């Protein structure tokens, strides 16, 4: 139910959802693990309530921020749910953080308490910990961190009942703070309400008209991190509908299909590179005969389009980011490479210039968003009013992403504005270059960046990492690309690397590729005598 367009507490507040499903279907599994273990709704509620009381005994107050620094698994799920059950705010940290980025996030969060894996907590000794006073270690060895009160897992155990909250948790209360990757500056903490995460999760699992394609009988594989919306959104989607999740610590190509079978998984999100890895695996007997029925592939490359034909399930794609709630969704089984779909029900979208003036059809502009329902998007950045004001100007949320549309109304991600390439009078999408390069069978990942040209504007450098056991002659890559893209998009420079530099959330740090520039091992097709010109038309 909704009240004034906002879901009521029973529909979106985490504690209410747990209570409702534990009462209605106590023996039904909410979590299934690859090793065959499972946790029912009733057991989940009991464990979450016990941990919520322990948090209250540690002094956690309603509305307080609690840092969580843990890998995927049952422990982090219980901790997240217990924090929200106690009325507090879940603030997960990427498990790769250390040094300056860790210090920034700890300081920005304003948290007094952290729950961390022992293998991570020792990194706190090397930073200024700001307001942080206490760490509870859950999993691994308990390190000694001078100046911090470091407690063991027993601090999260309790036999007591959850203390009443000062007031009921509302749909618009802050549920979590999830930090962005920080590729263009310090990471920003995205403030998400319960209504926002509910909108994101339910939109993720629905068609453009809002009709769900998963329900109480489905099981959504969570193999993306819980410190990211890739892990939290499908978890919340299945909690909202009374379904279940299969919970993995990470995606593994070699065991993916066995895990699907073992857990009875019916739905999953695959990043484009994951789908590519699976497509490059040898064909297996009976590979179309699995319980997996729905696969969301983001972004949708050529191999993503071919995924449905090979494996026989329904494929989907969409656009999302931590701040929004899946505003663009494609029809099932999309065939237009790189499409993000069309606006879903309940959102308004515009493509605008630097002055927020709408661009002409077919032109590239920044995607700005607003929703019909209150609280269905983020409500700012934690302790960062300047960034909040910049993103939320003129009544629209500004994504910072360049998009274009086609004649059919499909939206296409072009680039982050900072990654735009201008070559020979043409605007080039690094994203579209990367899609075509990654379609080469030997390529695992690609990053296209602008490098200075002796003729002004830009030339294009593509850095590639190779699939396991593969080799690549750059000239062969150019021959592969030439019939697949416009002449001005074909890279001049190719650099083969062991791995592309990544942010802690596994996004490619293009600025590092750009900073490296033309290294001694960079191949130049023009120096190799390969020149690509505009095709002359006869007549």
Short mmCIF file of C-alpha atoms in Angstrom, two decimals:
data_model
loop_
_atom_site.label_atom_id
_atom_site.label_comp_id
_atom_site.label_asym_id
_atom_site.label_seq_id
_atom_site.Cartn_x
_atom_site.Cartn_y
_atom_site.Cartn_z
CA UNK A 1 0.00 0.00 0.00
CA UNK A 2 1.01 3.63 -0.49
CA UNK A 3 0.07 6.80 1.34
CA UNK A 4 0.43 9.95 -0.77
CA UNK A 5 2.60 8.01 -3.20
CA UNK A 6 4.96 6.72 -0.48
CA UNK A 7 4.89 3.01 0.48
CA UNK A 8 3.51 2.42 3.96
CA UNK A 9 5.74 1.09 6.74
CA UNK A 10 4.57 -2.52 6.30
CA UNK A 11 5.55 -2.43 2.62
CA UNK A 12 9.03 -0.94 2.82
CA UNK A 13 10.48 -0.64 6.35
CA UNK A 14 12.87 -3.53 6.88
CA UNK A 15 11.82 -4.51 10.41
CA UNK A 16 8.17 -4.58 9.41
CA UNK A 17 8.93 -6.77 6.38
CA UNK A 18 10.89 -9.27 8.48
CA UNK A 19 8.14 -9.43 11.10
CA UNK A 20 5.42 -9.86 8.48
CA UNK A 21 7.11 -12.68 6.56
CA UNK A 22 8.28 -14.48 9.72
CA UNK A 23 4.66 -14.56 10.88
CA UNK A 24 3.18 -15.58 7.51
CA UNK A 25 5.84 -18.04 6.26
CA UNK A 26 8.10 -18.86 9.23
CA UNK A 27 9.67 -21.99 7.74
CA UNK A 28 10.33 -20.58 4.29
CA UNK A 29 14.01 -20.02 3.45
CA UNK A 30 15.03 -16.42 2.91
CA UNK A 31 18.73 -17.22 2.39
CA UNK A 32 20.17 -20.27 0.62
CA UNK A 33 23.93 -20.86 0.52
CA UNK A 34 25.98 -22.74 -2.10
CA UNK A 35 26.95 -25.37 0.49
CA UNK A 36 23.30 -26.26 1.05
CA UNK A 37 22.77 -24.20 4.20
CA UNK A 38 19.63 -22.12 4.56
CA UNK A 39 18.10 -19.59 6.95
CA UNK A 40 14.32 -19.40 7.33
CA UNK A 41 12.37 -16.20 7.88
CA UNK A 42 11.65 -17.22 11.48
CA UNK A 43 15.30 -17.95 12.25
CA UNK A 44 16.35 -14.75 10.50
CA UNK A 45 13.98 -12.69 12.64
CA UNK A 46 15.17 -14.30 15.86
CA UNK A 47 18.84 -13.77 15.04
CA UNK A 48 18.32 -10.22 13.82
CA UNK A 49 16.31 -9.25 16.91
CA UNK A 50 18.97 -10.70 19.23
CA UNK A 51 21.69 -8.75 17.45
CA UNK A 52 19.57 -5.58 17.40
CA UNK A 53 19.25 -5.79 21.20
CA UNK A 54 23.01 -6.29 21.50
CA UNK A 55 23.54 -3.15 19.43
CA UNK A 56 21.20 -1.26 21.73
CA UNK A 57 23.20 -2.54 24.70
CA UNK A 58 26.32 -1.15 23.02
CA UNK A 59 24.63 2.25 23.05
CA UNK A 60 23.41 2.44 19.45
CA UNK A 61 20.60 4.97 19.23
CA UNK A 62 17.78 5.28 16.73
CA UNK A 63 19.03 7.22 13.70
CA UNK A 64 22.72 6.68 14.56
CA UNK A 65 25.18 5.74 11.81
CA UNK A 66 26.91 2.35 12.18
CA UNK A 67 29.84 1.43 9.94
CA UNK A 68 29.99 -2.12 8.55
CA UNK A 69 33.18 -3.45 6.96
CA UNK A 70 32.62 -7.06 6.01
CA UNK A 71 32.65 -9.41 3.01
CA UNK A 72 29.48 -11.00 1.62
CA UNK A 73 27.98 -13.72 3.80
CA UNK A 74 25.38 -14.41 6.45
CA UNK A 75 27.20 -12.27 9.01
CA UNK A 76 26.97 -9.05 7.01
CA UNK A 77 23.31 -9.75 6.19
CA UNK A 78 22.45 -10.22 9.88
CA UNK A 79 24.41 -7.10 10.83
CA UNK A 80 22.72 -4.95 8.18
CA UNK A 81 19.25 -6.13 9.17
CA UNK A 82 19.98 -5.76 12.90
CA UNK A 83 21.18 -2.18 12.47
CA UNK A 84 17.97 -1.24 10.68
CA UNK A 85 15.87 -3.28 13.12
CA UNK A 86 17.32 -1.13 15.91
CA UNK A 87 16.29 1.97 13.95
CA UNK A 88 19.89 2.88 13.08
CA UNK A 89 21.52 3.59 9.70
CA UNK A 90 23.54 0.93 7.86
CA UNK A 91 26.82 2.38 6.49
CA UNK A 92 28.77 -0.31 4.61
CA UNK A 93 32.40 0.15 3.58
CA UNK A 94 34.07 -1.43 0.59
CA UNK A 95 36.35 -4.25 1.73
CA UNK A 96 39.15 -2.93 -0.51
CA UNK A 97 39.34 0.42 1.28
CA UNK A 98 42.53 1.41 3.05
CA UNK A 99 44.57 4.53 3.66
CA UNK A 100 43.18 7.87 2.55
CA UNK A 101 39.86 6.67 1.13
CA UNK A 102 39.19 4.66 4.30
CA UNK A 103 40.02 7.67 6.46
CA UNK A 104 37.72 9.90 4.40
CA UNK A 105 34.76 7.52 4.67
CA UNK A 106 35.20 6.92 8.41
CA UNK A 107 35.39 10.66 8.99
CA UNK A 108 32.46 11.49 6.72
CA UNK A 109 30.21 8.87 8.31
CA UNK A 110 30.45 10.40 11.78
CA UNK A 111 30.01 6.89 13.22
CA UNK A 112 31.07 5.93 16.75
CA UNK A 113 30.73 2.17 16.17
CA UNK A 114 32.05 -0.12 13.45
CA UNK A 115 31.42 -3.83 12.93
CA UNK A 116 34.29 -5.31 10.93
CA UNK A 117 35.95 -8.53 9.88
CA UNK A 118 39.19 -9.11 11.77
CA UNK A 119 41.19 -9.25 8.57
CA UNK A 120 40.17 -5.68 7.78
CA UNK A 121 40.05 -3.98 11.18
CA UNK A 122 43.83 -3.81 11.50
CA UNK A 123 43.92 -1.21 8.70
CA UNK A 124 42.31 1.26 11.10
CA UNK A 125 45.63 1.59 12.94
CA UNK A 126 47.06 3.55 10.00
CA UNK A 127 44.44 6.30 9.73
CA UNK A 128 42.89 9.19 11.64
CA UNK A 129 39.71 7.57 12.95
CA UNK A 130 37.80 10.76 13.74
CA UNK A 131 34.70 10.02 15.89
CA UNK A 132 35.11 6.23 15.79
CA UNK A 133 35.38 4.83 19.31
CA UNK A 134 34.65 1.12 19.17
CA UNK A 135 34.99 -1.81 16.78
CA UNK A 136 33.27 -5.17 17.09
CA UNK A 137 35.17 -7.88 15.24
CA UNK A 138 32.95 -10.49 13.61
CA UNK A 139 34.98 -13.16 11.81
CA UNK A 140 38.74 -13.54 11.70
CA UNK A 141 41.31 -12.71 14.38
CA UNK A 142 40.74 -9.75 16.66
CA UNK A 143 43.55 -7.20 16.06
CA UNK A 144 44.90 -4.73 18.58
CA UNK A 145 44.22 -1.20 17.36
CA UNK A 146 45.71 1.38 19.75
CA UNK A 147 43.18 3.99 20.82
CA UNK A 148 40.14 1.89 19.86
CA UNK A 149 37.96 -0.32 22.02
CA UNK A 150 38.08 -3.59 20.05
CA UNK A 151 35.46 -6.16 21.08
CA UNK A 152 34.87 -9.75 20.01
CA UNK A 153 31.81 -11.33 18.40
CA UNK A 154 30.27 -12.00 21.82
CA UNK A 155 29.41 -8.28 21.97
CA UNK A 156 26.73 -8.93 19.32
CA UNK A 157 25.00 -11.70 21.29
CA UNK A 158 22.02 -11.09 23.54
CA UNK A 159 19.12 -12.96 25.14
CA UNK A 160 17.13 -9.80 25.74
CA UNK A 161 14.17 -8.40 23.86
CA UNK A 162 14.57 -5.45 21.51
CA UNK A 163 13.96 -2.21 23.38
CA UNK A 164 11.10 -0.10 22.05
CA UNK A 165 12.20 2.64 19.68
CA UNK A 166 11.53 6.29 20.46
CA UNK A 167 9.13 6.37 17.48
CA UNK A 168 8.17 4.08 14.60
CA UNK A 169 10.60 3.94 11.68
CA UNK A 170 9.07 5.75 8.70
CA UNK A 171 9.47 5.19 4.96
CA UNK A 172 11.37 8.47 4.63
CA UNK A 173 13.88 7.74 7.38
CA UNK A 174 17.46 7.14 6.27
CA UNK A 175 18.06 3.42 5.86
CA UNK A 176 21.63 3.41 4.54
CA UNK A 177 24.58 5.49 3.40
CA UNK A 178 26.36 3.88 0.47
CA UNK A 179 29.56 5.46 -0.79
CA UNK A 180 30.18 6.16 -4.47
CA UNK A 181 33.41 5.05 -6.12
CA UNK A 182 35.04 8.48 -5.99
CA UNK A 183 36.63 8.37 -9.46
CA UNK A 184 36.46 12.18 -9.82
CA UNK A 185 37.01 13.17 -6.18
CA UNK A 186 36.40 11.98 -2.65
CA UNK A 187 33.70 9.33 -2.30
CA UNK A 188 30.24 10.71 -1.56
CA UNK A 189 27.90 9.02 0.90
CA UNK A 190 24.51 8.57 -0.77
CA UNK A 191 21.62 9.04 1.68
CA UNK A 192 18.96 6.42 0.95
CA UNK A 193 15.59 6.20 2.65
CA UNK A 194 13.63 2.97 3.07
CA UNK A 195 11.30 4.22 0.33
CA UNK A 196 14.28 4.80 -1.97
CA UNK A 197 15.72 1.31 -1.53
CA UNK A 198 12.23 -0.18 -1.85
CA UNK A 199 11.72 1.72 -5.13
CA UNK A 200 15.12 0.61 -6.39
CA UNK A 201 14.62 -3.03 -5.47
CA UNK A 202 11.08 -3.39 -6.76
CA UNK A 203 11.91 -1.52 -9.99
CA UNK A 204 14.95 -3.75 -10.50
CA UNK A 205 12.63 -6.77 -10.44
CA UNK A 206 9.84 -5.33 -12.59
CA UNK A 207 8.93 -4.40 -16.15
CA UNK A 208 8.66 -0.76 -17.22
CA UNK A 209 4.99 -0.72 -16.26
CA UNK A 210 5.84 -1.91 -12.73
CA UNK A 211 4.69 -5.51 -13.21
CA UNK A 212 7.07 -7.77 -11.23
CA UNK A 213 8.86 -10.52 -13.12
CA UNK A 214 9.95 -12.18 -9.88
CA UNK A 215 7.85 -12.98 -6.84
CA UNK A 216 7.57 -15.04 -3.69
CA UNK A 217 8.50 -18.26 -5.49
CA UNK A 218 11.73 -16.85 -6.96
CA UNK A 219 15.30 -16.92 -5.70
CA UNK A 220 17.62 -14.05 -6.69
CA UNK A 221 21.36 -14.73 -6.68
CA UNK A 222 23.32 -12.03 -4.83
CA UNK A 223 26.91 -12.26 -6.04
CA UNK A 224 27.66 -8.53 -6.06
CA UNK A 225 28.92 -6.87 -2.86
CA UNK A 226 26.60 -5.95 0.00
CA UNK A 227 28.46 -2.62 0.29
CA UNK A 228 27.04 -1.72 -3.12
CA UNK A 229 23.49 -1.36 -4.47
CA UNK A 230 24.25 -4.34 -6.70
CA UNK A 231 23.98 -6.48 -3.57
CA UNK A 232 21.51 -4.52 -1.47
CA UNK A 233 18.85 -3.84 -4.13
CA UNK A 234 18.07 -7.47 -5.11
CA UNK A 235 18.17 -8.46 -1.44
CA UNK A 236 15.58 -5.82 -0.63
CA UNK A 237 13.53 -6.74 -3.70
CA UNK A 238 13.16 -10.32 -2.48
CA UNK A 239 12.50 -9.26 1.11
CA UNK A 240 9.75 -6.96 -0.14
CA UNK A 241 7.99 -9.73 -2.09
CA UNK A 242 8.60 -12.54 0.39
CA UNK A 243 10.95 -14.42 -1.93
CA UNK A 244 14.49 -15.61 -1.24
CA UNK A 245 18.13 -15.03 -2.18
CA UNK A 246 21.09 -17.26 -2.87
CA UNK A 247 24.05 -15.55 -1.23
CA UNK A 248 27.60 -15.82 -2.60
CA UNK A 249 30.82 -14.21 -1.53
CA UNK A 250 31.65 -13.34 -5.16
CA UNK A 251 31.03 -14.24 -8.80
CA UNK A 252 33.10 -17.14 -10.13
CA UNK A 253 32.91 -18.04 -13.82
CA UNK A 254 34.00 -21.64 -13.34
CA UNK A 255 31.38 -22.48 -10.71
CA UNK A 256 28.51 -20.19 -11.74
CA UNK A 257 26.24 -22.79 -13.34
CA UNK A 258 26.85 -25.39 -10.62
CA UNK A 259 25.90 -22.78 -8.03
CA UNK A 260 22.74 -21.88 -9.95
CA UNK A 261 21.73 -25.56 -9.85
CA UNK A 262 22.73 -26.12 -6.22
CA UNK A 263 20.82 -23.09 -4.94
CA UNK A 264 17.80 -23.19 -7.26
CA UNK A 265 18.53 -19.65 -8.44
CA UNK A 266 15.91 -18.21 -10.81
CA UNK A 267 17.21 -14.63 -11.28
CA UNK A 268 20.56 -12.83 -11.25
CA UNK A 269 22.31 -9.60 -12.17
CA UNK A 270 25.37 -10.06 -14.36
CA UNK A 271 27.68 -7.18 -15.11
CA UNK A 272 28.50 -7.10 -18.82
CA UNK A 273 31.95 -8.50 -18.22
CA UNK A 274 30.46 -11.43 -16.26
CA UNK A 275 28.16 -12.27 -19.15
CA UNK A 276 31.17 -12.05 -21.46
CA UNK A 277 33.14 -14.46 -19.28
CA UNK A 278 30.28 -16.97 -19.37
CA UNK A 279 29.84 -16.62 -23.12
CA UNK A 280 33.52 -17.37 -23.65
CA UNK A 281 33.29 -20.62 -21.70
CA UNK A 282 33.11 -23.84 -23.77
CA UNK A 283 29.61 -25.09 -24.59
CA UNK A 284 28.39 -27.62 -22.02
CA UNK A 285 25.88 -30.43 -22.62
CA UNK A 286 22.47 -29.38 -21.29
CA UNK A 287 23.57 -25.84 -20.52
CA UNK A 288 20.11 -24.46 -21.36
CA UNK A 289 18.47 -26.74 -18.79
CA UNK A 290 18.83 -24.73 -15.56
CA UNK A 291 16.42 -23.12 -13.08
CA UNK A 292 17.73 -19.68 -14.08
CA UNK A 293 14.90 -17.87 -15.85
CA UNK A 294 15.74 -14.15 -15.70
CA UNK A 295 19.12 -12.50 -16.20
CA UNK A 296 19.71 -8.74 -15.93
CA UNK A 297 22.83 -7.79 -17.93
CA UNK A 298 24.35 -4.34 -17.29
CA UNK A 299 25.56 -2.92 -19.64
CA UNK A 300 24.23 -4.79 -22.65
CA UNK A 301 26.96 -5.61 -25.15
CA UNK A 302 26.82 -7.86 -28.20
CA UNK A 303 27.58 -10.90 -26.07
CA UNK A 304 24.76 -9.90 -23.72
CA UNK A 305 22.34 -9.92 -26.64
CA UNK A 306 23.62 -13.36 -27.67
CA UNK A 307 23.36 -14.65 -24.09
CA UNK A 308 19.64 -15.44 -24.39
CA UNK A 309 20.10 -17.39 -27.60
CA UNK A 310 22.80 -19.55 -26.11
CA UNK A 311 21.43 -20.17 -22.61
CA UNK A 312 17.69 -19.91 -23.23
CA UNK A 313 16.46 -17.60 -20.46
CA UNK A 314 14.85 -14.15 -20.55
CA UNK A 315 17.39 -11.33 -20.55
CA UNK A 316 16.88 -7.76 -19.45
CA UNK A 317 18.90 -4.59 -19.07
CA UNK A 318 18.49 -1.27 -17.29
CA UNK A 319 20.32 1.77 -15.99
CA UNK A 320 20.84 2.41 -12.31
CA UNK A 321 23.20 4.11 -9.88
CA UNK A 322 23.32 4.39 -6.10
CA UNK A 323 21.43 7.68 -6.15
CA UNK A 324 18.43 6.66 -8.28
CA UNK A 325 15.98 3.77 -8.68
CA UNK A 326 16.29 2.07 -12.06
CA UNK A 327 14.79 4.90 -14.13
CA UNK A 328 15.51 3.18 -17.46
CA UNK A 329 14.38 -0.37 -18.21
CA UNK A 330 14.36 -2.24 -21.54
CA UNK A 331 11.72 -4.64 -22.79
CA UNK A 332 12.52 -8.32 -22.17
CA UNK A 333 15.12 -9.83 -24.50
CA UNK A 334 16.48 -6.55 -25.88
CA UNK A 335 18.39 -6.80 -29.17
CA UNK A 336 19.67 -3.21 -29.51
CA UNK A 337 23.28 -3.28 -28.34
CA UNK A 338 24.11 -0.74 -25.60
CA UNK A 339 20.51 0.28 -24.98
CA UNK A 340 19.51 1.12 -21.42
CA UNK A 341 15.82 0.94 -22.31
CA UNK A 342 13.12 3.54 -21.89
CA UNK A 343 11.74 5.41 -18.84
CA UNK A 344 9.87 3.21 -16.39
CA UNK A 345 6.51 4.09 -14.95
CA UNK A 346 6.78 6.77 -12.27
CA UNK A 347 9.87 8.65 -13.49
CA UNK A 348 10.41 11.77 -15.58
CA UNK A 349 13.66 12.12 -17.54
CA UNK A 350 15.27 14.91 -19.54
CA UNK A 351 18.56 15.30 -21.39
CA UNK A 352 19.93 18.78 -20.76
CA UNK A 353 22.91 21.01 -21.48
CA UNK A 354 25.15 22.74 -18.92
CA UNK A 355 22.40 25.29 -18.25
CA UNK A 356 19.68 22.66 -17.72
CA UNK A 357 18.10 23.50 -21.08
CA UNK A 358 16.73 20.43 -22.83
CA UNK A 359 18.80 19.39 -25.86
CA UNK A 360 17.28 18.64 -29.25
CA UNK A 361 16.29 15.04 -30.06
CA UNK A 362 19.32 12.99 -31.02
CA UNK A 363 21.78 15.32 -29.28
CA UNK A 364 23.85 14.30 -26.27
CA UNK A 365 22.86 15.72 -22.90
CA UNK A 366 23.12 15.04 -19.20
CA UNK A 367 20.44 12.72 -17.84
CA UNK A 368 18.39 14.41 -15.12
CA UNK A 369 15.65 12.64 -13.18
CA UNK A 370 12.70 13.19 -10.91
CA UNK A 371 10.02 10.79 -9.71
CA UNK A 372 6.27 10.98 -9.25
CA UNK A 373 6.54 9.52 -5.72
CA UNK A 374 8.36 11.33 -2.91
CA UNK A 375 11.55 9.70 -1.53
CA UNK A 376 12.01 7.35 -4.50
CA UNK A 377 15.46 8.86 -5.12
CA UNK A 378 18.33 9.70 -2.77
CA UNK A 379 17.91 12.66 -0.44
CA UNK A 380 21.44 14.02 -0.72
CA UNK A 381 25.03 13.25 0.21
CA UNK A 382 26.02 12.78 3.82
CA UNK A 383 27.75 15.81 5.37
CA UNK A 384 28.28 17.29 1.91
CA UNK A 385 25.79 20.09 1.29
CA UNK A 386 27.79 21.45 -1.66
CA UNK A 387 27.60 18.17 -3.58
CA UNK A 388 23.92 17.80 -2.66
CA UNK A 389 23.11 21.27 -3.97
CA UNK A 390 25.07 20.68 -7.18
CA UNK A 391 23.28 17.39 -7.90
CA UNK A 392 19.81 18.55 -6.85
CA UNK A 393 19.42 21.79 -8.78
CA UNK A 394 16.35 23.19 -10.48
CA UNK A 395 14.22 20.41 -8.99
CA UNK A 396 15.96 17.54 -10.81
CA UNK A 397 18.65 15.06 -9.80
CA UNK A 398 21.66 15.39 -12.09
CA UNK A 399 23.38 12.09 -12.83
CA UNK A 400 26.59 13.45 -14.37
CA UNK A 401 26.09 10.94 -17.21
CA UNK A 402 25.84 11.80 -20.89
CA UNK A 403 23.01 10.07 -22.78
CA UNK A 404 21.39 10.16 -26.18
CA UNK A 405 18.13 8.77 -27.55
CA UNK A 406 17.27 7.20 -30.89
CA UNK A 407 14.19 7.59 -33.08
CA UNK A 408 12.42 4.82 -31.16
CA UNK A 409 12.90 6.50 -27.79
CA UNK A 410 15.62 4.15 -26.55
CA UNK A 411 18.16 5.73 -24.22
CA UNK A 412 21.89 5.09 -24.63
CA UNK A 413 24.59 5.79 -22.10
CA UNK A 414 27.33 7.71 -23.90
CA UNK A 415 29.88 8.48 -21.18
CA UNK A 416 30.61 10.12 -17.93
CA UNK A 417 31.10 13.70 -19.07
CA UNK A 418 34.69 13.63 -17.86
CA UNK A 419 35.44 10.71 -20.22
CA UNK A 420 34.22 12.32 -23.43
CA UNK A 421 36.48 12.09 -26.52
CA UNK A 422 36.49 14.63 -29.37
CA UNK A 423 38.15 13.33 -32.54
CA UNK A 424 38.28 14.85 -36.01
CA UNK A 425 35.24 16.99 -35.29
CA UNK A 426 33.22 14.03 -33.96
CA UNK A 427 32.12 13.22 -30.43
CA UNK A 428 33.16 9.66 -29.58
CA UNK A 429 31.65 7.59 -26.79
CA UNK A 430 34.39 5.75 -24.94
CA UNK A 431 31.67 3.38 -23.74
CA UNK A 432 30.72 2.43 -27.28
CA UNK A 433 34.37 1.93 -28.26
CA UNK A 434 34.84 -0.34 -25.25
CA UNK A 435 31.78 -2.42 -26.15
CA UNK A 436 33.17 -3.18 -29.59
CA UNK A 437 36.70 -3.88 -28.34
CA UNK A 438 35.37 -6.20 -25.64
CA UNK A 439 33.50 -8.17 -28.29
CA UNK A 440 36.84 -9.55 -29.51
CA UNK A 441 37.17 -13.15 -28.26
CA UNK A 442 40.61 -12.54 -26.75
CA UNK A 443 39.62 -9.43 -24.79
CA UNK A 444 38.49 -9.58 -21.18
CA UNK A 445 38.06 -5.84 -20.46
CA UNK A 446 38.79 -2.58 -22.23
CA UNK A 447 39.15 1.10 -21.35
CA UNK A 448 39.16 3.78 -24.05
CA UNK A 449 40.55 7.24 -23.27
CA UNK A 450 41.54 10.40 -25.10
CA UNK A 451 45.21 11.20 -25.64
CA UNK A 452 46.55 14.37 -27.29
CA UNK A 453 46.82 14.39 -31.09
CA UNK A 454 49.50 16.29 -32.99
CA UNK A 455 46.64 17.72 -35.07
CA UNK A 456 44.65 19.06 -32.13
CA UNK A 457 41.61 17.52 -30.43
CA UNK A 458 42.11 13.85 -29.42
CA UNK A 459 43.36 10.50 -30.53
CA UNK A 460 41.99 7.32 -28.97
CA UNK A 461 43.97 4.91 -26.80
CA UNK A 462 42.41 1.63 -25.75
CA UNK A 463 43.94 -0.38 -22.90
CA UNK A 464 42.91 -4.03 -22.87
CA UNK A 465 43.32 -6.98 -20.56
CA UNK A 466 43.09 -10.42 -22.11
CA UNK A 467 40.97 -13.44 -21.34
CA UNK A 468 42.81 -16.29 -19.66
CA UNK A 469 45.13 -18.13 -22.03
CA UNK A 470 44.64 -15.63 -24.86
CA UNK A 471 47.11 -13.54 -26.87
CA UNK A 472 46.37 -10.61 -29.14
CA UNK A 473 48.13 -8.90 -32.01
CA UNK A 474 46.97 -5.23 -31.95
CA UNK A 475 46.80 -5.23 -35.75
CA UNK A 476 44.33 -8.10 -35.58
CA UNK A 477 42.22 -6.10 -33.12
CA UNK A 478 42.11 -3.16 -35.53
CA UNK A 479 41.09 -5.47 -38.38
CA UNK A 480 38.32 -6.81 -36.14
CA UNK A 481 37.11 -3.29 -35.27
CA UNK A 482 37.28 -1.67 -38.70
CA UNK A 483 34.02 -3.16 -40.05
CA UNK A 484 32.27 -2.74 -36.69
CA UNK A 485 32.59 0.99 -36.05
CA UNK A 486 32.82 4.40 -37.69
CA UNK A 487 36.28 5.24 -39.02
CA UNK A 488 36.78 8.04 -36.49
CA UNK A 489 36.09 5.66 -33.57
CA UNK A 490 38.80 3.10 -34.39
CA UNK A 491 41.58 3.51 -31.80
CA UNK A 492 44.98 4.68 -32.94
CA UNK A 493 46.78 3.30 -29.90
CA UNK A 494 46.51 -0.12 -28.21
CA UNK A 495 48.11 -1.04 -24.90
CA UNK A 496 47.84 -4.60 -23.53
CA UNK A 497 47.94 -4.82 -19.72
CA UNK A 498 47.64 -7.63 -17.19
CA UNK A 499 44.70 -5.90 -15.51
CA UNK A 500 43.02 -2.53 -15.73
CA UNK A 501 43.27 -0.25 -12.67
CA UNK A 502 40.09 -0.44 -10.61
CA UNK A 503 38.34 1.49 -7.86
CA UNK A 504 37.41 -0.48 -4.75
CA UNK A 505 33.98 -1.03 -6.34
CA UNK A 506 35.68 -2.58 -9.40
CA UNK A 507 35.03 0.33 -11.75
CA UNK A 508 37.87 1.05 -14.15
CA UNK A 509 39.89 4.09 -13.12
CA UNK A 510 40.20 5.66 -16.53
CA UNK A 511 42.07 8.65 -15.19
CA UNK A 512 44.99 6.34 -14.37
CA UNK A 513 44.94 4.94 -17.91
CA UNK A 514 44.84 8.53 -19.18
CA UNK A 515 47.66 9.61 -16.85
CA UNK A 516 49.91 6.81 -18.08
CA UNK A 517 49.46 8.08 -21.62
CA UNK A 518 51.59 6.65 -24.39
CA UNK A 519 53.85 4.24 -22.57
CA UNK A 520 56.82 2.60 -24.32
CA UNK A 521 54.79 -0.60 -24.81
CA UNK A 522 51.86 1.20 -26.45
CA UNK A 523 51.27 0.11 -30.05
CA UNK A 524 50.56 2.83 -32.66
CA UNK A 525 48.62 1.67 -35.73
CA UNK A 526 49.76 4.65 -37.81
CA UNK A 527 53.41 3.85 -37.01
CA UNK A 528 52.56 0.30 -38.08
CA UNK A 529 51.34 1.67 -41.42
CA UNK A 530 47.63 1.09 -40.81
CA UNK A 531 45.65 4.17 -41.83
CA UNK A 532 41.85 4.34 -41.62
CA UNK A 533 39.98 6.94 -43.63
CA UNK A 534 36.39 7.85 -44.31
CA UNK A 535 34.90 5.53 -46.95
CA UNK A 536 34.26 7.32 -50.21
CA UNK A 537 30.87 6.67 -51.74
CA UNK A 538 30.56 5.93 -55.42
CA UNK A 539 28.62 8.27 -57.66
#
